[in-house]
PDB file of C-alpha atoms and ligand atoms in Angstrom:
ATOM      1  CA  MET Z   1      79.884  59.104 110.720  1.00 96.00           C
ATOM      2  CA  ASN Z   2      78.415  61.270 113.493  1.00 98.00           C
ATOM      3  CA  ILE Z   3      75.559  63.565 112.577  1.00 98.00           C
ATOM      4  CA  ILE Z   4      74.305  66.797 114.098  1.00 99.00           C
ATOM      5  CA  ASP Z   5      70.686  67.438 113.105  1.00 99.00           C
ATOM      6  CA  THR Z   6      69.471  70.925 113.985  1.00 98.00           C
ATOM      7  CA  HIS Z   7      65.703  70.508 113.672  1.00 98.00           C
ATOM      8  CA  CYS Z   8      62.986  68.020 114.546  1.00 98.00           C
ATOM      9  CA  ASP Z   9      59.465  68.209 115.963  1.00 98.00           C
ATOM     10  CA  ALA Z  10      59.383  65.096 118.156  1.00 98.00           C
ATOM     11  CA  LEU Z  11      58.405  67.145 121.223  1.00 98.00           C
ATOM     12  CA  LEU Z  12      55.177  68.268 119.566  1.00 98.00           C
ATOM     13  CA  LYS Z  13      54.235  64.648 118.884  1.00 97.00           C
ATOM     14  CA  LEU Z  14      55.073  63.625 122.455  1.00 97.00           C
ATOM     15  CA  GLN Z  15      53.043  66.504 123.877  1.00 96.00           C
ATOM     16  CA  GLY Z  16      50.111  65.649 121.615  1.00 94.00           C
ATOM     17  CA  ASP Z  17      50.219  62.044 122.778  1.00 92.00           C
ATOM     18  CA  ALA Z  18      50.330  63.095 126.437  1.00 90.00           C
ATOM     19  CA  ARG Z  19      47.326  65.382 125.946  1.00 89.00           C
ATOM     20  CA  ARG Z  20      45.325  62.789 124.017  1.00 85.00           C
ATOM     21  CA  THR Z  21      45.886  60.145 126.640  1.00 81.00           C
ATOM     22  CA  HIS Z  22      45.475  62.486 129.624  1.00 69.00           C
ATOM     23  CA  SER Z  23      49.217  62.333 130.251  1.00 54.00           C
ATOM     24  CA  TYR Z  24      50.560  61.087 133.531  1.00 58.00           C
ATOM     25  CA  PHE Z  25      48.755  57.727 133.426  1.00 59.00           C
ATOM     26  CA  GLN Z  26      51.791  56.379 131.655  1.00 60.00           C
ATOM     27  CA  GLN Z  27      50.160  53.048 130.807  1.00 65.00           C
ATOM     28  CA  ASP Z  28      47.764  54.873 128.478  1.00 76.00           C
ATOM     29  CA  ARG Z  29      50.516  56.458 126.459  1.00 83.00           C
ATOM     30  CA  GLN Z  30      50.862  55.393 122.864  1.00 89.00           C
ATOM     31  CA  LEU Z  31      54.273  56.874 122.111  1.00 94.00           C
ATOM     32  CA  ASN Z  32      57.550  55.829 123.630  1.00 95.00           C
ATOM     33  CA  TYR Z  33      60.646  57.758 122.684  1.00 98.00           C
ATOM     34  CA  LEU Z  34      62.734  54.588 122.654  1.00 98.00           C
ATOM     35  CA  ASN Z  35      61.183  52.953 119.608  1.00 98.00           C
ATOM     36  CA  SER Z  36      57.687  54.102 118.616  1.00 98.00           C
ATOM     37  CA  LYS Z  37      57.597  53.880 114.839  1.00 98.00           C
ATOM     38  CA  GLU Z  38      55.466  57.048 114.728  1.00 98.00           C
ATOM     39  CA  LEU Z  39      58.562  58.965 115.885  1.00 98.00           C
ATOM     40  CA  ASP Z  40      60.972  59.532 112.991  1.00 98.00           C
ATOM     41  CA  THR Z  41      63.768  60.454 115.381  1.00 98.00           C
ATOM     42  CA  ASN Z  42      63.210  57.908 118.172  1.00 98.00           C
ATOM     43  CA  MET Z  43      66.224  56.707 120.164  1.00 98.00           C
ATOM     44  CA  GLU Z  44      66.723  53.440 118.284  1.00 98.00           C
ATOM     45  CA  ARG Z  45      66.582  55.258 114.973  1.00 98.00           C
ATOM     46  CA  ARG Z  46      69.055  57.855 116.203  1.00 98.00           C
ATOM     47  CA  ILE Z  47      71.471  55.097 117.143  1.00 98.00           C
ATOM     48  CA  GLU Z  48      70.971  53.344 113.801  1.00 98.00           C
ATOM     49  CA  GLY Z  49      71.501  56.582 111.850  1.00 98.00           C
ATOM     50  CA  ASN Z  50      74.419  57.812 114.029  1.00 98.00           C
ATOM     51  CA  VAL Z  51      72.584  60.990 114.984  1.00 98.00           C
ATOM     52  CA  LYS Z  52      75.021  61.999 117.679  1.00 98.00           C
ATOM     53  CA  VAL Z  53      73.263  65.286 118.432  1.00 99.00           C
ATOM     54  CA  GLN Z  54      69.616  66.116 117.796  1.00 99.00           C
ATOM     55  CA  PHE Z  55      68.011  69.526 118.247  1.00 99.00           C
ATOM     56  CA  TYR Z  56      64.448  69.286 119.608  1.00 99.00           C
ATOM     57  CA  ALA Z  57      62.182  72.222 118.827  1.00 98.00           C
ATOM     58  CA  VAL Z  58      59.445  73.566 121.048  1.00 98.00           C
ATOM     59  CA  PHE Z  59      56.782  74.622 118.561  1.00 98.00           C
ATOM     60  CA  ILE Z  60      53.575  76.437 119.441  1.00 96.00           C
ATOM     61  CA  SER Z  61      50.941  76.320 116.729  1.00 95.00           C
ATOM     62  CA  PRO Z  62      49.631  79.813 115.842  1.00 93.00           C
ATOM     63  CA  GLY Z  63      46.062  78.577 116.415  1.00 94.00           C
ATOM     64  CA  ILE Z  64      46.625  78.165 120.160  1.00 97.00           C
ATOM     65  CA  PRO Z  65      45.134  81.060 122.186  1.00 97.00           C
ATOM     66  CA  ASP Z  66      47.805  83.450 123.515  1.00 95.00           C
ATOM     67  CA  ASN Z  67      47.042  82.741 127.159  1.00 96.00           C
ATOM     68  CA  GLU Z  68      47.689  78.988 126.640  1.00 97.00           C
ATOM     69  CA  LYS Z  69      50.965  79.263 124.733  1.00 98.00           C
ATOM     70  CA  TRP Z  70      53.275  79.300 127.751  1.00 98.00           C
ATOM     71  CA  GLN Z  71      51.560  76.169 129.104  1.00 97.00           C
ATOM     72  CA  HIS Z  72      52.090  74.407 125.762  1.00 97.00           C
ATOM     73  CA  ALA Z  73      55.772  75.338 125.779  1.00 98.00           C
ATOM     74  CA  LEU Z  74      56.200  73.951 129.293  1.00 98.00           C
ATOM     75  CA  GLU Z  75      54.480  70.701 128.317  1.00 96.00           C
ATOM     76  CA  GLN Z  76      56.898  70.195 125.408  1.00 98.00           C
ATOM     77  CA  ILE Z  77      59.869  71.035 127.620  1.00 98.00           C
ATOM     78  CA  ASP Z  78      58.538  68.534 130.152  1.00 97.00           C
ATOM     79  CA  ALA Z  79      58.475  65.892 127.384  1.00 97.00           C
ATOM     80  CA  PHE Z  80      62.104  66.805 126.594  1.00 98.00           C
ATOM     81  CA  TYR Z  81      63.145  66.251 130.216  1.00 98.00           C
ATOM     82  CA  GLU Z  82      60.911  63.277 131.055  1.00 96.00           C
ATOM     83  CA  GLU Z  83      60.908  61.311 127.820  1.00 97.00           C
ATOM     84  CA  VAL Z  84      63.983  62.261 125.774  1.00 98.00           C
ATOM     85  CA  LEU Z  85      66.613  63.017 128.417  1.00 98.00           C
ATOM     86  CA  THR Z  86      65.681  59.867 130.379  1.00 98.00           C
ATOM     87  CA  MET Z  87      66.923  57.633 127.548  1.00 98.00           C
ATOM     88  CA  LYS Z  88      70.055  55.622 128.357  1.00 98.00           C
ATOM     89  CA  ASN Z  89      73.255  57.435 127.292  1.00 98.00           C
ATOM     90  CA  MET Z  90      71.345  60.632 126.460  1.00 98.00           C
ATOM     91  CA  VAL Z  91      73.138  63.807 127.529  1.00 98.00           C
ATOM     92  CA  HIS Z  92      71.504  67.199 127.888  1.00 98.00           C
ATOM     93  CA  ILE Z  93      73.614  69.691 125.915  1.00 98.00           C
ATOM     94  CA  LYS Z  94      73.493  72.773 128.149  1.00 98.00           C
ATOM     95  CA  GLN Z  95      75.925  74.818 126.110  1.00 97.00           C
ATOM     96  CA  LEU Z  96      77.036  74.192 122.555  1.00 98.00           C
ATOM     97  CA  SER Z  97      80.613  73.391 123.604  1.00 98.00           C
ATOM     98  CA  ASP Z  98      79.227  70.322 125.458  1.00 98.00           C
ATOM     99  CA  ILE Z  99      78.828  68.691 122.040  1.00 98.00           C
ATOM    100  CA  GLN Z 100      82.594  68.275 121.827  1.00 98.00           C
ATOM    101  CA  LYS Z 101      82.655  66.543 125.199  1.00 98.00           C
ATOM    102  CA  LEU Z 102      80.264  63.718 124.291  1.00 98.00           C
ATOM    103  CA  LYS Z 103      81.856  60.326 124.862  1.00 98.00           C
ATOM    104  CA  GLU Z 104      81.873  57.409 122.432  1.00 95.00           C
ATOM    105  CA  ARG Z 105      78.449  55.954 123.288  1.00 95.00           C
ATOM    106  CA  GLU Z 106      76.734  59.149 124.400  1.00 98.00           C
ATOM    107  CA  TYR Z 107      74.093  61.042 122.451  1.00 98.00           C
ATOM    108  CA  GLY Z 108      73.307  64.734 122.815  1.00 98.00           C
ATOM    109  CA  ALA Z 109      69.933  66.474 123.046  1.00 99.00           C
ATOM    110  CA  VAL Z 110      69.599  70.222 122.438  1.00 99.00           C
ATOM    111  CA  LEU Z 111      66.455  72.158 123.358  1.00 98.00           C
ATOM    112  CA  THR Z 112      65.393  74.868 120.882  1.00 98.00           C
ATOM    113  CA  LEU Z 113      62.457  77.170 120.293  1.00 98.00           C
ATOM    114  CA  GLU Z 114      60.735  77.522 116.911  1.00 98.00           C
ATOM    115  CA  GLY Z 115      58.877  80.829 117.002  1.00 96.00           C
ATOM    116  CA  SER Z 116      58.798  83.445 119.758  1.00 97.00           C
ATOM    117  CA  ASP Z 117      55.080  82.997 120.399  1.00 96.00           C
ATOM    118  CA  ALA Z 118      55.646  81.033 123.606  1.00 96.00           C
ATOM    119  CA  PHE Z 119      57.068  83.987 125.541  1.00 97.00           C
ATOM    120  CA  GLY Z 120      54.774  86.716 124.173  1.00 96.00           C
ATOM    121  CA  ASN Z 121      56.228  90.099 125.166  1.00 97.00           C
ATOM    122  CA  ASP Z 122      57.935  88.809 128.308  1.00 98.00           C
ATOM    123  CA  LEU Z 123      61.758  88.769 128.349  1.00 98.00           C
ATOM    124  CA  MET Z 124      61.674  87.124 131.776  1.00 98.00           C
ATOM    125  CA  LYS Z 125      59.958  84.124 130.183  1.00 98.00           C
ATOM    126  CA  LEU Z 126      62.602  84.130 127.430  1.00 98.00           C
ATOM    127  CA  ARG Z 127      65.383  84.105 130.025  1.00 98.00           C
ATOM    128  CA  THR Z 128      63.556  81.291 131.844  1.00 98.00           C
ATOM    129  CA  LEU Z 129      63.606  79.308 128.598  1.00 98.00           C
ATOM    130  CA  PHE Z 130      67.343  79.922 128.294  1.00 98.00           C
ATOM    131  CA  ARG Z 131      67.806  78.666 131.862  1.00 98.00           C
ATOM    132  CA  LEU Z 132      65.826  75.527 130.997  1.00 98.00           C
ATOM    133  CA  GLY Z 133      68.325  74.915 128.202  1.00 98.00           C
ATOM    134  CA  VAL Z 134      67.080  76.626 125.028  1.00 98.00           C
ATOM    135  CA  LEU Z 135      70.237  77.133 122.925  1.00 98.00           C
ATOM    136  CA  SER Z 136      68.677  78.232 119.641  1.00 98.00           C
ATOM    137  CA  LEU Z 137      65.817  80.611 118.971  1.00 98.00           C
ATOM    138  CA  GLY Z 138      63.822  80.619 115.747  1.00 98.00           C
ATOM    139  CA  LEU Z 139      62.268  84.068 115.901  1.00 98.00           C
ATOM    140  CA  VAL Z 140      59.166  83.088 113.965  1.00 97.00           C
ATOM    141  CA  TRP Z 141      57.284  80.258 112.367  1.00 97.00           C
ATOM    142  CA  ASN Z 142      55.313  81.179 109.220  1.00 96.00           C
ATOM    143  CA  ASN Z 143      52.992  83.630 110.973  1.00 95.00           C
ATOM    144  CA  GLY Z 144      53.857  87.055 112.371  1.00 95.00           C
ATOM    145  CA  ASN Z 145      54.369  87.584 116.096  1.00 96.00           C
ATOM    146  CA  LEU Z 146      55.520  90.359 118.453  1.00 96.00           C
ATOM    147  CA  VAL Z 147      59.156  89.874 117.376  1.00 97.00           C
ATOM    148  CA  ALA Z 148      59.044  89.595 113.571  1.00 97.00           C
ATOM    149  CA  ASP Z 149      57.122  88.296 110.559  1.00 96.00           C
ATOM    150  CA  GLY Z 150      57.354  84.812 109.111  1.00 97.00           C
ATOM    151  CA  VAL Z 151      57.353  83.993 105.401  1.00 97.00           C
ATOM    152  CA  GLY Z 152      53.568  83.526 105.406  1.00 96.00           C
ATOM    153  CA  GLU Z 153      52.746  86.913 106.969  1.00 96.00           C
ATOM    154  CA  LYS Z 154      51.516  89.520 104.492  1.00 95.00           C
ATOM    155  CA  ARG Z 155      52.410  92.492 106.738  1.00 94.00           C
ATOM    156  CA  GLY Z 156      56.063  91.991 105.757  1.00 90.00           C
ATOM    157  CA  THR Z 157      57.992  94.088 108.274  1.00 95.00           C
ATOM    158  CA  GLY Z 158      61.410  93.602 109.846  1.00 97.00           C
ATOM    159  CA  LEU Z 159      62.072  93.154 113.553  1.00 98.00           C
ATOM    160  CA  SER Z 160      60.008  95.127 116.063  1.00 98.00           C
ATOM    161  CA  GLU Z 161      61.660  97.162 118.831  1.00 98.00           C
ATOM    162  CA  PHE Z 162      60.838  94.248 121.113  1.00 98.00           C
ATOM    163  CA  GLY Z 163      62.419  91.916 118.543  1.00 98.00           C
ATOM    164  CA  LEU Z 164      65.675  93.866 118.793  1.00 98.00           C
ATOM    165  CA  LYS Z 165      65.605  93.367 122.570  1.00 98.00           C
ATOM    166  CA  VAL Z 166      65.114  89.638 122.002  1.00 98.00           C
ATOM    167  CA  ILE Z 167      68.186  89.611 119.726  1.00 98.00           C
ATOM    168  CA  GLU Z 168      70.173  91.440 122.399  1.00 98.00           C
ATOM    169  CA  GLU Z 169      69.142  88.819 124.969  1.00 98.00           C
ATOM    170  CA  CYS Z 170      70.227  86.023 122.598  1.00 98.00           C
ATOM    171  CA  ASN Z 171      73.562  87.724 121.966  1.00 98.00           C
ATOM    172  CA  LYS Z 172      74.184  88.140 125.682  1.00 98.00           C
ATOM    173  CA  ASN Z 173      73.488  84.460 126.334  1.00 98.00           C
ATOM    174  CA  ASN Z 174      75.315  83.066 123.257  1.00 98.00           C
ATOM    175  CA  VAL Z 175      72.053  81.650 121.933  1.00 98.00           C
ATOM    176  CA  LEU Z 176      71.906  80.826 118.221  1.00 98.00           C
ATOM    177  CA  ILE Z 177      69.488  82.958 116.234  1.00 98.00           C
ATOM    178  CA  ASP Z 178      67.685  80.823 113.682  1.00 98.00           C
ATOM    179  CA  VAL Z 179      66.474  82.588 110.500  1.00 98.00           C
ATOM    180  CA  SER Z 180      64.512  79.652 109.038  1.00 98.00           C
ATOM    181  CA  HIS Z 181      60.882  80.755 108.500  1.00 97.00           C
ATOM    182  CA  LEU Z 182      61.847  84.461 108.777  1.00 98.00           C
ATOM    183  CA  ASN Z 183      60.880  86.917 106.029  1.00 98.00           C
ATOM    184  CA  VAL Z 184      63.542  88.827 104.060  1.00 98.00           C
ATOM    185  CA  GLU Z 185      63.146  92.075 106.058  1.00 98.00           C
ATOM    186  CA  GLY Z 186      63.598  90.304 109.385  1.00 98.00           C
ATOM    187  CA  PHE Z 187      66.523  88.342 107.965  1.00 98.00           C
ATOM    188  CA  GLU Z 188      68.342  91.622 107.154  1.00 98.00           C
ATOM    189  CA  ASP Z 189      67.844  92.870 110.720  1.00 98.00           C
ATOM    190  CA  VAL Z 190      69.184  89.626 112.179  1.00 98.00           C
ATOM    191  CA  ILE Z 191      72.261  89.756 109.943  1.00 98.00           C
ATOM    192  CA  GLU Z 192      72.874  93.313 111.166  1.00 98.00           C
ATOM    193  CA  HIS Z 193      72.248  92.813 114.883  1.00 98.00           C
ATOM    194  CA  GLY Z 194      72.652  89.094 115.628  1.00 98.00           C
ATOM    195  CA  LYS Z 195      75.832  87.473 116.913  1.00 98.00           C
ATOM    196  CA  LEU Z 196      75.442  83.729 116.217  1.00 98.00           C
ATOM    197  CA  VAL Z 197      73.195  83.278 113.188  1.00 98.00           C
ATOM    198  CA  PHE Z 198      72.155  80.232 111.179  1.00 98.00           C
ATOM    199  CA  ALA Z 199      69.279  78.656 109.265  1.00 98.00           C
ATOM    200  CA  SER Z 200      68.359  75.463 111.131  1.00 98.00           C
ATOM    201  CA  HIS Z 201      66.260  73.983 108.293  1.00 98.00           C
ATOM    202  CA  SER Z 202      66.168  75.780 104.910  1.00 98.00           C
ATOM    203  CA  ASN Z 203      67.239  75.096 101.326  1.00 98.00           C
ATOM    204  CA  ALA Z 204      68.277  77.146  98.270  1.00 98.00           C
ATOM    205  CA  ARG Z 205      65.504  79.140  96.596  1.00 98.00           C
ATOM    206  CA  SER Z 206      67.284  79.393  93.248  1.00 98.00           C
ATOM    207  CA  ILE Z 207      67.089  75.591  93.040  1.00 98.00           C
ATOM    208  CA  HIS Z 208      63.472  75.340  94.146  1.00 98.00           C
ATOM    209  CA  ASN Z 209      61.349  78.453  94.453  1.00 98.00           C
ATOM    210  CA  HIS Z 210      59.596  78.027  97.794  1.00 98.00           C
ATOM    211  CA  ALA Z 211      59.075  80.804 100.365  1.00 97.00           C
ATOM    212  CA  ARG Z 212      60.793  78.706 103.072  1.00 98.00           C
ATOM    213  CA  ASN Z 213      64.036  78.610 101.061  1.00 98.00           C
ATOM    214  CA  LEU Z 214      66.809  81.203 101.042  1.00 98.00           C
ATOM    215  CA  HIS Z 215      67.676  83.487  98.126  1.00 98.00           C
ATOM    216  CA  ASP Z 216      71.282  83.335  96.878  1.00 98.00           C
ATOM    217  CA  GLU Z 217      72.000  86.774  98.406  1.00 98.00           C
ATOM    218  CA  GLN Z 218      70.739  85.536 101.781  1.00 98.00           C
ATOM    219  CA  ILE Z 219      72.934  82.442 101.594  1.00 98.00           C
ATOM    220  CA  ILE Z 220      75.954  84.658 100.798  1.00 98.00           C
ATOM    221  CA  LYS Z 221      75.143  86.931 103.743  1.00 98.00           C
ATOM    222  CA  LEU Z 222      74.905  83.943 106.081  1.00 98.00           C
ATOM    223  CA  ILE Z 223      78.259  82.676 104.823  1.00 98.00           C
ATOM    224  CA  ASN Z 224      79.888  86.105 105.308  1.00 98.00           C
ATOM    225  CA  LYS Z 225      78.402  86.274 108.801  1.00 98.00           C
ATOM    226  CA  GLY Z 226      80.067  82.964 109.691  1.00 98.00           C
ATOM    227  CA  GLY Z 227      76.704  81.235 109.867  1.00 98.00           C
ATOM    228  CA  MET Z 228      75.286  78.042 108.423  1.00 98.00           C
ATOM    229  CA  ILE Z 229      72.586  76.807 106.070  1.00 98.00           C
ATOM    230  CA  ASN Z 230      71.285  73.456 107.234  1.00 98.00           C
ATOM    231  CA  ILE Z 231      69.556  71.353 104.610  1.00 98.00           C
ATOM    232  CA  VAL Z 232      65.942  70.343 105.299  1.00 98.00           C
ATOM    233  CA  PHE Z 233      64.383  67.100 104.008  1.00 98.00           C
ATOM    234  CA  CYS Z 234      60.848  68.431 103.505  1.00 98.00           C
ATOM    235  CA  PRO Z 235      59.986  67.468  99.871  1.00 98.00           C
ATOM    236  CA  PRO Z 236      57.993  70.656  99.019  1.00 97.00           C
ATOM    237  CA  PHE Z 237      61.169  72.670  99.834  1.00 98.00           C
ATOM    238  CA  ILE Z 238      63.347  70.421  97.647  1.00 98.00           C
ATOM    239  CA  GLY Z 239      61.663  69.930  94.276  1.00 98.00           C
ATOM    240  CA  GLU Z 240      58.603  68.799  92.381  1.00 94.00           C
ATOM    241  CA  ASP Z 241      56.661  65.662  93.260  1.00 90.00           C
ATOM    242  CA  LYS Z 242      58.701  62.698  94.512  1.00 94.00           C
ATOM    243  CA  VAL Z 243      62.172  63.850  95.459  1.00 98.00           C
ATOM    244  CA  THR Z 244      65.354  61.822  95.740  1.00 98.00           C
ATOM    245  CA  LEU Z 245      68.762  62.185  97.387  1.00 98.00           C
ATOM    246  CA  ASP Z 246      70.020  63.572  94.052  1.00 98.00           C
ATOM    247  CA  ASP Z 247      67.492  66.415  94.352  1.00 98.00           C
ATOM    248  CA  VAL Z 248      68.723  67.168  97.883  1.00 98.00           C
ATOM    249  CA  MET Z 249      72.282  67.366  96.565  1.00 98.00           C
ATOM    250  CA  LEU Z 250      71.321  70.016  93.992  1.00 98.00           C
ATOM    251  CA  HIS Z 251      70.729  72.373  96.939  1.00 98.00           C
ATOM    252  CA  ILE Z 252      74.095  71.424  98.418  1.00 98.00           C
ATOM    253  CA  ASP Z 253      75.774  72.083  95.036  1.00 98.00           C
ATOM    254  CA  LYS Z 254      74.242  75.567  94.950  1.00 98.00           C
ATOM    255  CA  ILE Z 255      75.460  76.481  98.432  1.00 98.00           C
ATOM    256  CA  ILE Z 256      78.947  75.221  97.525  1.00 98.00           C
ATOM    257  CA  GLU Z 257      78.847  77.311  94.344  1.00 98.00           C
ATOM    258  CA  LEU Z 258      78.043  80.378  96.471  1.00 98.00           C
ATOM    259  CA  GLY Z 259      81.121  79.739  98.613  1.00 98.00           C
ATOM    260  CA  GLY Z 260      79.450  77.836 101.446  1.00 98.00           C
ATOM    261  CA  GLU Z 261      81.358  74.566 101.354  1.00 98.00           C
ATOM    262  CA  ARG Z 262      82.152  74.833 105.072  1.00 98.00           C
ATOM    263  CA  HIS Z 263      78.821  76.407 106.014  1.00 98.00           C
ATOM    264  CA  ILE Z 264      76.420  73.559 105.213  1.00 98.00           C
ATOM    265  CA  GLY Z 265      74.783  71.334 107.781  1.00 98.00           C
ATOM    266  CA  LEU Z 266      71.699  69.178 108.278  1.00 98.00           C
ATOM    267  CA  GLY Z 267      68.299  70.023 109.783  1.00 98.00           C
ATOM    268  CA  SER Z 268      65.948  67.219 108.802  1.00 98.00           C
ATOM    269  CA  ASP Z 269      62.573  68.463 110.111  1.00 98.00           C
ATOM    270  CA  PHE Z 270      61.784  64.825 110.960  1.00 98.00           C
ATOM    271  CA  ASP Z 271      58.554  64.465 112.935  1.00 98.00           C
ATOM    272  CA  GLY Z 272      57.442  67.765 111.424  1.00 98.00           C
ATOM    273  CA  ILE Z 273      57.081  66.390 107.884  1.00 98.00           C
ATOM    274  CA  THR Z 274      54.652  63.858 106.469  1.00 97.00           C
ATOM    275  CA  GLU Z 275      56.237  63.357 103.057  1.00 97.00           C
ATOM    276  CA  PHE Z 276      59.794  62.146 102.685  1.00 98.00           C
ATOM    277  CA  VAL Z 277      62.812  62.063 100.418  1.00 98.00           C
ATOM    278  CA  GLU Z 278      63.100  58.606  98.882  1.00 98.00           C
ATOM    279  CA  GLY Z 279      65.435  56.576 101.078  1.00 98.00           C
ATOM    280  CA  LEU Z 280      65.458  59.180 103.847  1.00 98.00           C
ATOM    281  CA  GLU Z 281      62.247  58.461 105.684  1.00 98.00           C
ATOM    282  CA  ASP Z 282      63.430  58.567 109.289  1.00 98.00           C
ATOM    283  CA  ALA Z 283      66.602  59.201 111.289  1.00 98.00           C
ATOM    284  CA  GLY Z 284      67.574  55.530 110.973  1.00 98.00           C
ATOM    285  CA  GLN Z 285      68.085  56.022 107.229  1.00 98.00           C
ATOM    286  CA  TYR Z 286      70.708  58.768 107.551  1.00 98.00           C
ATOM    287  CA  GLY Z 287      73.267  56.212 106.328  1.00 98.00           C
ATOM    288  CA  ASN Z 288      71.785  56.409 102.816  1.00 98.00           C
ATOM    289  CA  LEU Z 289      72.412  60.160 102.668  1.00 98.00           C
ATOM    290  CA  ILE Z 290      75.929  59.838 104.070  1.00 98.00           C
ATOM    291  CA  GLU Z 291      76.736  57.137 101.512  1.00 98.00           C
ATOM    292  CA  ALA Z 292      75.465  59.314  98.662  1.00 98.00           C
ATOM    293  CA  LEU Z 293      77.402  62.352  99.943  1.00 98.00           C
ATOM    294  CA  ASN Z 294      80.585  60.298 100.343  1.00 98.00           C
ATOM    295  CA  LEU Z 295      80.256  59.023  96.816  1.00 98.00           C
ATOM    296  CA  LYS Z 296      79.708  62.450  95.272  1.00 98.00           C
ATOM    297  CA  TYR Z 297      81.837  64.764  97.423  1.00 98.00           C
ATOM    298  CA  GLY Z 298      84.261  62.524  99.352  1.00 98.00           C
ATOM    299  CA  LYS Z 299      84.764  61.880 103.059  1.00 98.00           C
ATOM    300  CA  GLU Z 300      86.287  65.210 104.063  1.00 98.00           C
ATOM    301  CA  PHE Z 301      83.356  67.245 102.769  1.00 98.00           C
ATOM    302  CA  THR Z 302      80.791  64.751 104.068  1.00 98.00           C
ATOM    303  CA  GLU Z 303      82.217  64.894 107.592  1.00 98.00           C
ATOM    304  CA  GLY Z 304      81.920  68.661 107.393  1.00 98.00           C
ATOM    305  CA  ILE Z 305      78.275  68.706 106.464  1.00 98.00           C
ATOM    306  CA  ALA Z 306      77.455  65.892 108.918  1.00 98.00           C
ATOM    307  CA  SER Z 307      78.873  67.637 111.982  1.00 98.00           C
ATOM    308  CA  ARG Z 308      82.263  69.353 111.694  1.00 98.00           C
ATOM    309  CA  ASN Z 309      81.032  72.552 110.037  1.00 98.00           C
ATOM    310  CA  PHE Z 310      78.714  73.048 113.000  1.00 98.00           C
ATOM    311  CA  THR Z 311      81.248  72.263 115.714  1.00 98.00           C
ATOM    312  CA  GLU Z 312      83.920  74.442 114.058  1.00 98.00           C
ATOM    313  CA  ARG Z 313      81.599  77.442 113.971  1.00 98.00           C
ATOM    314  CA  PHE Z 314      79.595  77.201 117.146  1.00 98.00           C
ATOM    315  CA  CYS Z 315      81.186  74.808 119.676  1.00 96.00           C
TER     316      CYS Z 315
HETATM  317 ZN1  LIG H 401      59.952  74.585 110.693  1.00 66.28          ZN
END
């Protein structure tokens, strides 16, 4: 069963490897996107797990000085072009409708941005990112930036005036606005002003009370907006201690209960997490989740969560 996974951090790992090994002397590189075991979402694992489409986030750590952030973004985008897109049968998804055009043996790669830090206060840089292929914009990571505040920012405001301009630019370009990591105030503003809205990797807060998860009212608003809530496999967002596939499904049950049966998707956070759900430790193990979903909810529902809910809404 084909899977669309709307969040991973493989580009950050590839960039880190390039920097550590002084890049461009390829023989020094330790990571290879084809099969390095350090990469949860490498190509062989994607094939094994049937991950038809993977979203690849550009993520700029808040500790990086402002004047270096653009450079870091370009390095991760370079890794996307040079190391991911060069894989055999990999197709660059340049607009979301391209997902529907993928042939039998082809795999799709979507470029996304996690946090607005990379473009600072410069809409020209944002448009440049769109032209390079960014199809989804996470306004913030956990920190605050010039656009909005993340869940870890004490200031706790909604979108700035500049943030509203960023939303406008996304709307104009049919770019998905990703509310994962966003605080409640910013979330409200995005629901009001955004066109295509979803949570690329978040779970249900009433099942496990973590700041990265969504309150029931937020889930209902996303559903009413025609958006999606894509389940993340990061154990601290799922439950206590060692978590299992059953724990993941409690979050799915909650979203169904709130009316979101056709609004659930998957956003693993592979390569961004260091602890794992039992039996779901890399993209190659997606089959275990699909089997468990099939068993509990049946094929029709499982196909929806795996990919159809996404393609029906956004492609
Ligand atoms: Zn994240």
